Coordinates of C-alpha atoms in Angstrom, one line a residue:
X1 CA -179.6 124.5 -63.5
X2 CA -182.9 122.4 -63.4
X3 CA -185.6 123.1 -65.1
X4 CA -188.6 125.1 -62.8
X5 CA -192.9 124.9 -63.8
X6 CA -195.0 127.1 -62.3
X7 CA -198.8 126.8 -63.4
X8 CA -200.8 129.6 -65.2
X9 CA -204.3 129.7 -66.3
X10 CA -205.0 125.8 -66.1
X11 CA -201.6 124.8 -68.0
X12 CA -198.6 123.1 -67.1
X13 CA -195.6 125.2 -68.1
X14 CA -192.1 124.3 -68.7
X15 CA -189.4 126.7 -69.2
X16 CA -187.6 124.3 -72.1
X17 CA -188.3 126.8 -74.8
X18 CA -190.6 124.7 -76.1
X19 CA -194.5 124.6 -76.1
X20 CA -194.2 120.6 -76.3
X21 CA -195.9 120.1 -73.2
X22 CA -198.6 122.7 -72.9
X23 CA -199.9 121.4 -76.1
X24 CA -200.2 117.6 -74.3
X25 CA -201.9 118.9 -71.4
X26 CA -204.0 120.9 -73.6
X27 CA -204.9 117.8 -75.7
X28 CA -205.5 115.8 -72.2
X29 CA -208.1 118.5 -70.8
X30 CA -209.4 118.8 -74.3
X31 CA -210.4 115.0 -74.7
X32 CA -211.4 115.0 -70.5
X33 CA -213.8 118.1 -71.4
X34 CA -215.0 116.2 -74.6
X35 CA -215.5 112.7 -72.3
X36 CA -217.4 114.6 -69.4
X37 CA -219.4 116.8 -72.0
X38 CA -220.9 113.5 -74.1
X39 CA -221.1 111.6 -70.6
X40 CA -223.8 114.1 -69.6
X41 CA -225.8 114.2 -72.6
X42 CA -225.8 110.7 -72.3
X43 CA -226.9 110.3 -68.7
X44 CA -229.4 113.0 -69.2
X45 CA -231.3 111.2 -72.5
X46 CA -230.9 107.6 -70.4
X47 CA -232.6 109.1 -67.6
X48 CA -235.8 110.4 -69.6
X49 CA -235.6 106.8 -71.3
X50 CA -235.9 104.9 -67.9
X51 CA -238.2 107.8 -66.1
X52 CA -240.8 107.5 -68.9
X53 CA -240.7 110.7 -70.0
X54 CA -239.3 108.9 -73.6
X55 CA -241.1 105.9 -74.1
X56 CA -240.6 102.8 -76.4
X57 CA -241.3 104.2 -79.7
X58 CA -240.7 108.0 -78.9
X59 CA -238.5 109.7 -81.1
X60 CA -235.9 111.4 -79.8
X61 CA -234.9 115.1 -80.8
X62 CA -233.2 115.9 -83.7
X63 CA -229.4 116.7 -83.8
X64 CA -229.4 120.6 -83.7
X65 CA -232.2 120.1 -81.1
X66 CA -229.8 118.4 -78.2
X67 CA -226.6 120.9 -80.1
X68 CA -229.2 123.7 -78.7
X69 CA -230.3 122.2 -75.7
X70 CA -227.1 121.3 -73.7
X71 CA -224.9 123.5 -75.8
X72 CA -222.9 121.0 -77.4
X73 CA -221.0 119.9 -80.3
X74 CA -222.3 117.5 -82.9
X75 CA -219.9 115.8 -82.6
X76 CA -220.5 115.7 -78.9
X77 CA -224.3 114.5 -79.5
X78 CA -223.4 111.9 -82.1
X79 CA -221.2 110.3 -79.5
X80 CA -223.5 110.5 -76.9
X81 CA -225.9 108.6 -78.9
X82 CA -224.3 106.2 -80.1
X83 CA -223.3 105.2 -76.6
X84 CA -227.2 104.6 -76.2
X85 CA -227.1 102.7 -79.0
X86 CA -224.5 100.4 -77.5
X87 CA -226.8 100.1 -74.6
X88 CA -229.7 99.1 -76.4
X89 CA -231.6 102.1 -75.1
X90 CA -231.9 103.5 -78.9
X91 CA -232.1 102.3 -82.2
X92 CA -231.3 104.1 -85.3
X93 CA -233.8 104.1 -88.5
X94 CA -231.8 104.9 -91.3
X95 CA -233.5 108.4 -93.1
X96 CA -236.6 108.7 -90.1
X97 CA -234.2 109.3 -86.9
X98 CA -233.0 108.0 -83.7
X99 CA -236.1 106.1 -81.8
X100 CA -236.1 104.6 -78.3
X101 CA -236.1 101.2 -78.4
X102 CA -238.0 98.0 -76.7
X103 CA -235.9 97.2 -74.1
X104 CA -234.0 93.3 -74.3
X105 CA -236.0 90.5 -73.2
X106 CA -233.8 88.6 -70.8
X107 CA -234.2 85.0 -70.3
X108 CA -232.6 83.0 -67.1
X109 CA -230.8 79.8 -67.9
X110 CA -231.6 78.4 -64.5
X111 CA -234.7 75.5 -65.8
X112 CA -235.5 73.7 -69.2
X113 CA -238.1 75.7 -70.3
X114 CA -239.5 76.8 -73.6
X115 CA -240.4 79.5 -75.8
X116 CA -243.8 79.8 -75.0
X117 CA -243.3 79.6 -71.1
X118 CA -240.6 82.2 -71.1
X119 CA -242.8 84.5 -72.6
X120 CA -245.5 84.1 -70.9
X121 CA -243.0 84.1 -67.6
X122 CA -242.2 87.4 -69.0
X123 CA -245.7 89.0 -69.7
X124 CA -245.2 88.9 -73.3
X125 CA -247.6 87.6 -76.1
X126 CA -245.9 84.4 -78.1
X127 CA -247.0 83.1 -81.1
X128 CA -245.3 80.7 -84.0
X129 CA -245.2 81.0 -87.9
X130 CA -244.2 77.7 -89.1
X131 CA -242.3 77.4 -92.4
X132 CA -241.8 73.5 -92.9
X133 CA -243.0 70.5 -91.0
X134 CA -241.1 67.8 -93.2
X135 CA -239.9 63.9 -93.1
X136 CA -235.9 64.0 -93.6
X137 CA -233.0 61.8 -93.5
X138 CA -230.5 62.7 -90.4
X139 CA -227.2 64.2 -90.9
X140 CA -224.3 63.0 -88.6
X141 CA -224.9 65.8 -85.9
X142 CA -228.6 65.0 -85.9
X143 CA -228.0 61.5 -85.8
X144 CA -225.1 61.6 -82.9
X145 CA -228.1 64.0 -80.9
X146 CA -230.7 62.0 -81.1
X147 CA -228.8 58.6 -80.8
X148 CA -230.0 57.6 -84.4
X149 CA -228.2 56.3 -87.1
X150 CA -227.0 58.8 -90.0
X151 CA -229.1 58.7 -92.8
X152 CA -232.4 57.5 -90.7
X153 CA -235.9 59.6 -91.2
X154 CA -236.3 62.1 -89.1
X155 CA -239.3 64.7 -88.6
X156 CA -238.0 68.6 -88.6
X157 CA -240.2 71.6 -88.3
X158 CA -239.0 75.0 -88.8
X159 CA -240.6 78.2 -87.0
X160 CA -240.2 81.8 -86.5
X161 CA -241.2 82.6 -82.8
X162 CA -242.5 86.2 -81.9
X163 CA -243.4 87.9 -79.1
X164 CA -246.2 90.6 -79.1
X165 CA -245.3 89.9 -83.0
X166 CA -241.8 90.6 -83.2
X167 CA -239.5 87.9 -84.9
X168 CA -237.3 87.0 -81.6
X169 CA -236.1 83.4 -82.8
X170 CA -235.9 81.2 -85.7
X171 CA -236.1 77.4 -84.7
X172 CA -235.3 74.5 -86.2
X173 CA -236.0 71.3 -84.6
X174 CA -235.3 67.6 -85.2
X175 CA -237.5 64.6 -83.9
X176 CA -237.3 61.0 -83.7
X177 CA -239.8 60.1 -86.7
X178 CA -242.6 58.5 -84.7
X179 CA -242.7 60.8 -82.4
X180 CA -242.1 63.7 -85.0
X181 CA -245.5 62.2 -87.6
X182 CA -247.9 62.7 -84.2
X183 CA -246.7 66.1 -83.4
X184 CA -247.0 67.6 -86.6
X185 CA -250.2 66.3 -86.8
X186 CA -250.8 69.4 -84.4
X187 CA -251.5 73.8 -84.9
X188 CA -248.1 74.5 -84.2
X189 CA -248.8 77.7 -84.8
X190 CA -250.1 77.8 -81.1
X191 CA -249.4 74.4 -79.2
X192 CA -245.9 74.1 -78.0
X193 CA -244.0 71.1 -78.8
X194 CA -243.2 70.5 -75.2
X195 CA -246.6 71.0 -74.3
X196 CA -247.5 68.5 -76.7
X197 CA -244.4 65.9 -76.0
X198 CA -245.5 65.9 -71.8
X199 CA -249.0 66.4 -71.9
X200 CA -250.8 64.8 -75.0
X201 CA -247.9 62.0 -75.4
X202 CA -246.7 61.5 -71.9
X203 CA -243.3 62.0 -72.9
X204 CA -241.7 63.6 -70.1
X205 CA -238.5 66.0 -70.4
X206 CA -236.1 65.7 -67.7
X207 CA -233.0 67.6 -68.7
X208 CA -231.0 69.1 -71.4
X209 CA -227.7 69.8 -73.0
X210 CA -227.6 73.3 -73.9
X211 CA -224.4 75.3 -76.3
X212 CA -224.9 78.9 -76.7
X213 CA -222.4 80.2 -79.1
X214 CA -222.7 84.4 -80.7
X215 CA -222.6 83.9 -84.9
X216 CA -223.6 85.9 -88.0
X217 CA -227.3 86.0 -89.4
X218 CA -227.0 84.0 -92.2
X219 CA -229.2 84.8 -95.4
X220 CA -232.3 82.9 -94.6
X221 CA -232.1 83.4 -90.8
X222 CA -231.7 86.7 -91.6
X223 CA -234.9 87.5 -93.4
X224 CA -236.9 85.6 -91.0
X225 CA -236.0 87.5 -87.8
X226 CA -236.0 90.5 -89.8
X227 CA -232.1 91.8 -89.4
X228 CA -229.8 92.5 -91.7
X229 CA -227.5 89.4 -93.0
X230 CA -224.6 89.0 -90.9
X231 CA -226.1 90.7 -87.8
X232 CA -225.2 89.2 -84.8
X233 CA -227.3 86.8 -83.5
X234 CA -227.2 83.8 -80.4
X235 CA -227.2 80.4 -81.8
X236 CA -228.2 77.8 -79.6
X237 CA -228.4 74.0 -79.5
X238 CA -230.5 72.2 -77.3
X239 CA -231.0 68.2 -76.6
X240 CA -233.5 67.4 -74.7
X241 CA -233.8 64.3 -72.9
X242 CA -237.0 62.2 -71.2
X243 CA -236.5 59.5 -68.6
X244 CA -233.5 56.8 -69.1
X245 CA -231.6 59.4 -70.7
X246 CA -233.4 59.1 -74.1
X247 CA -233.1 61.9 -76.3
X248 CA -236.0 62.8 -78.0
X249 CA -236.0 66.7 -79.2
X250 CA -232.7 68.1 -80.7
X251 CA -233.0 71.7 -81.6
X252 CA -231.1 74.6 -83.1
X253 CA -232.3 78.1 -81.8
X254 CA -231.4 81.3 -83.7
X255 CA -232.1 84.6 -81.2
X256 CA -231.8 87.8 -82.3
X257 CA -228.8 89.5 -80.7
X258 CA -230.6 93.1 -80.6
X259 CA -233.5 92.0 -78.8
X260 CA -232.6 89.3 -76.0
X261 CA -229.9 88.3 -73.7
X262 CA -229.3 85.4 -71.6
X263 CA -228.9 85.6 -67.9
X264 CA -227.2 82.7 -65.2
X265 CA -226.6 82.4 -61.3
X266 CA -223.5 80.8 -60.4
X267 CA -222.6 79.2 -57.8
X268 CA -218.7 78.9 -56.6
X269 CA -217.2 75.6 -55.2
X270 CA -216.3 75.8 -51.8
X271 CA -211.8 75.7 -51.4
X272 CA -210.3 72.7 -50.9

């Protein structure tokens, strides 16, 4: 004789003689109920974040607080936030709480542009620490970027960039030497080097070859954009070119991961 089901109080029965499959379809509602219960929490807290009522900077409640307020788990609210997290809607400061965060700074790929113009483009304040401005002899990559010999003197400057004065990106960039000894001659501290290259040296930047690739902070990069080491972080090389195809600024860009992402239109070719 086959088996029969009937259903009874929300469970699927079967009359095997064994419990096997109420306790699935228990475990199934159980982790739908769990998935719909941390999903509102969620949607709730992202709400306030993008109405204003939390703003960059708030803290938000404490555990027990949400536990009370939507009559949850803590498990429940732990998940919840660390969705939020994942969004980049929070940030978590180890011993002081769970703290809305600034939201990402996002930056079109469409036009060679620089620091300083982004953020302005943006509304945002930029300014430069510089940490070297130094004669060096070019390594093969430098060399094959700047169509140089290996081992000939180049000029590279290193700078953290920041934006209403948080670190966003650690630069390091590599210049023919003559051009290099007049711009360093320069406040880089508040003059852009592409600024300088088109408007005090008529040397005017056409294009570029651009290589974004996601790594891990190392040490050094690390402490300047103030992350922890092996955070990750967008690495970027950029070679920028002037008329006749002559490259005369090879750079590598370190942005922090947490704070910006990178945006581009595409366009499909038509079918053949």
């Amino acid at each position: 004789m086959p088996d029969t089901t009937a259903w009874k109080t929300g469970r699927y029965l079967r009359r095997t003689g064994s419990g096997e499959h109420i306790r699935r379809y228990n475990v199934l509602m159980s982790a739908a109920h769990d998935s719909l219960l941390y999903a509102r929490v969620e949607t709730v807290l992202a709400g306030e974040i993008s109405d204003g009522d939390l703003r960059v900077g708030d803290q938000l409640p404490t555990e027990d607080s949400l536990i009370a307020r939507f009559g949850v788990s803590r498990i429940t609210v732990r998940r919840a936030i660390q969705n939020l997290v994942s969004r980049g809607l929070v940030e978590i400061r180890r011993g002081r709480g769970t703290f809305v965060a600034a939201p990402k700074i996002t930056q079109d790929l469409k036009e060679l542009s620089g620091f300083v113009e982004d953020m302005h483009a943006l509304g945002r304040k930029p300014t430069a620490r510089v940490i070297a401005k130094e004669i060096v002899t070019a390594t093969a990559t430098v060399a094959r970027q700047l169509a140089l010999t290996r081992g000939e003197r180049v000029v590279r400057i290193r700078r953290v960039r920041l934006a209403d004065g948080v670190p966003l990106s650690f630069d390091e960039t590599y210049l023919p030497l003559e051009i290099g000894k007049k711009i360093i001659t320069n406040n880089l501290k508040i003059e852009p080097i592409f600024s300088l290259l088109e408007r005090k040296y008529d040397i005017p930047l056409i294009e570029a070859e651009y290589q974004l690739d996601a790594v891990a902070a190392e040490n050094e990069v690390a402490r300047a954009l103030k992350v922890k080491p092996q955070s990750p972080i967008f690495r970027i090389e950029r070679t920028s070119y002037s008329i006749g195809n002559r490259p005369v600024d090879y750079e590598t860009l370190y942005y922090r991961g947490d704070l910006v992402r990178f945006v581009t239109r595409l366009v499909r070719k038509p079918s053949r």
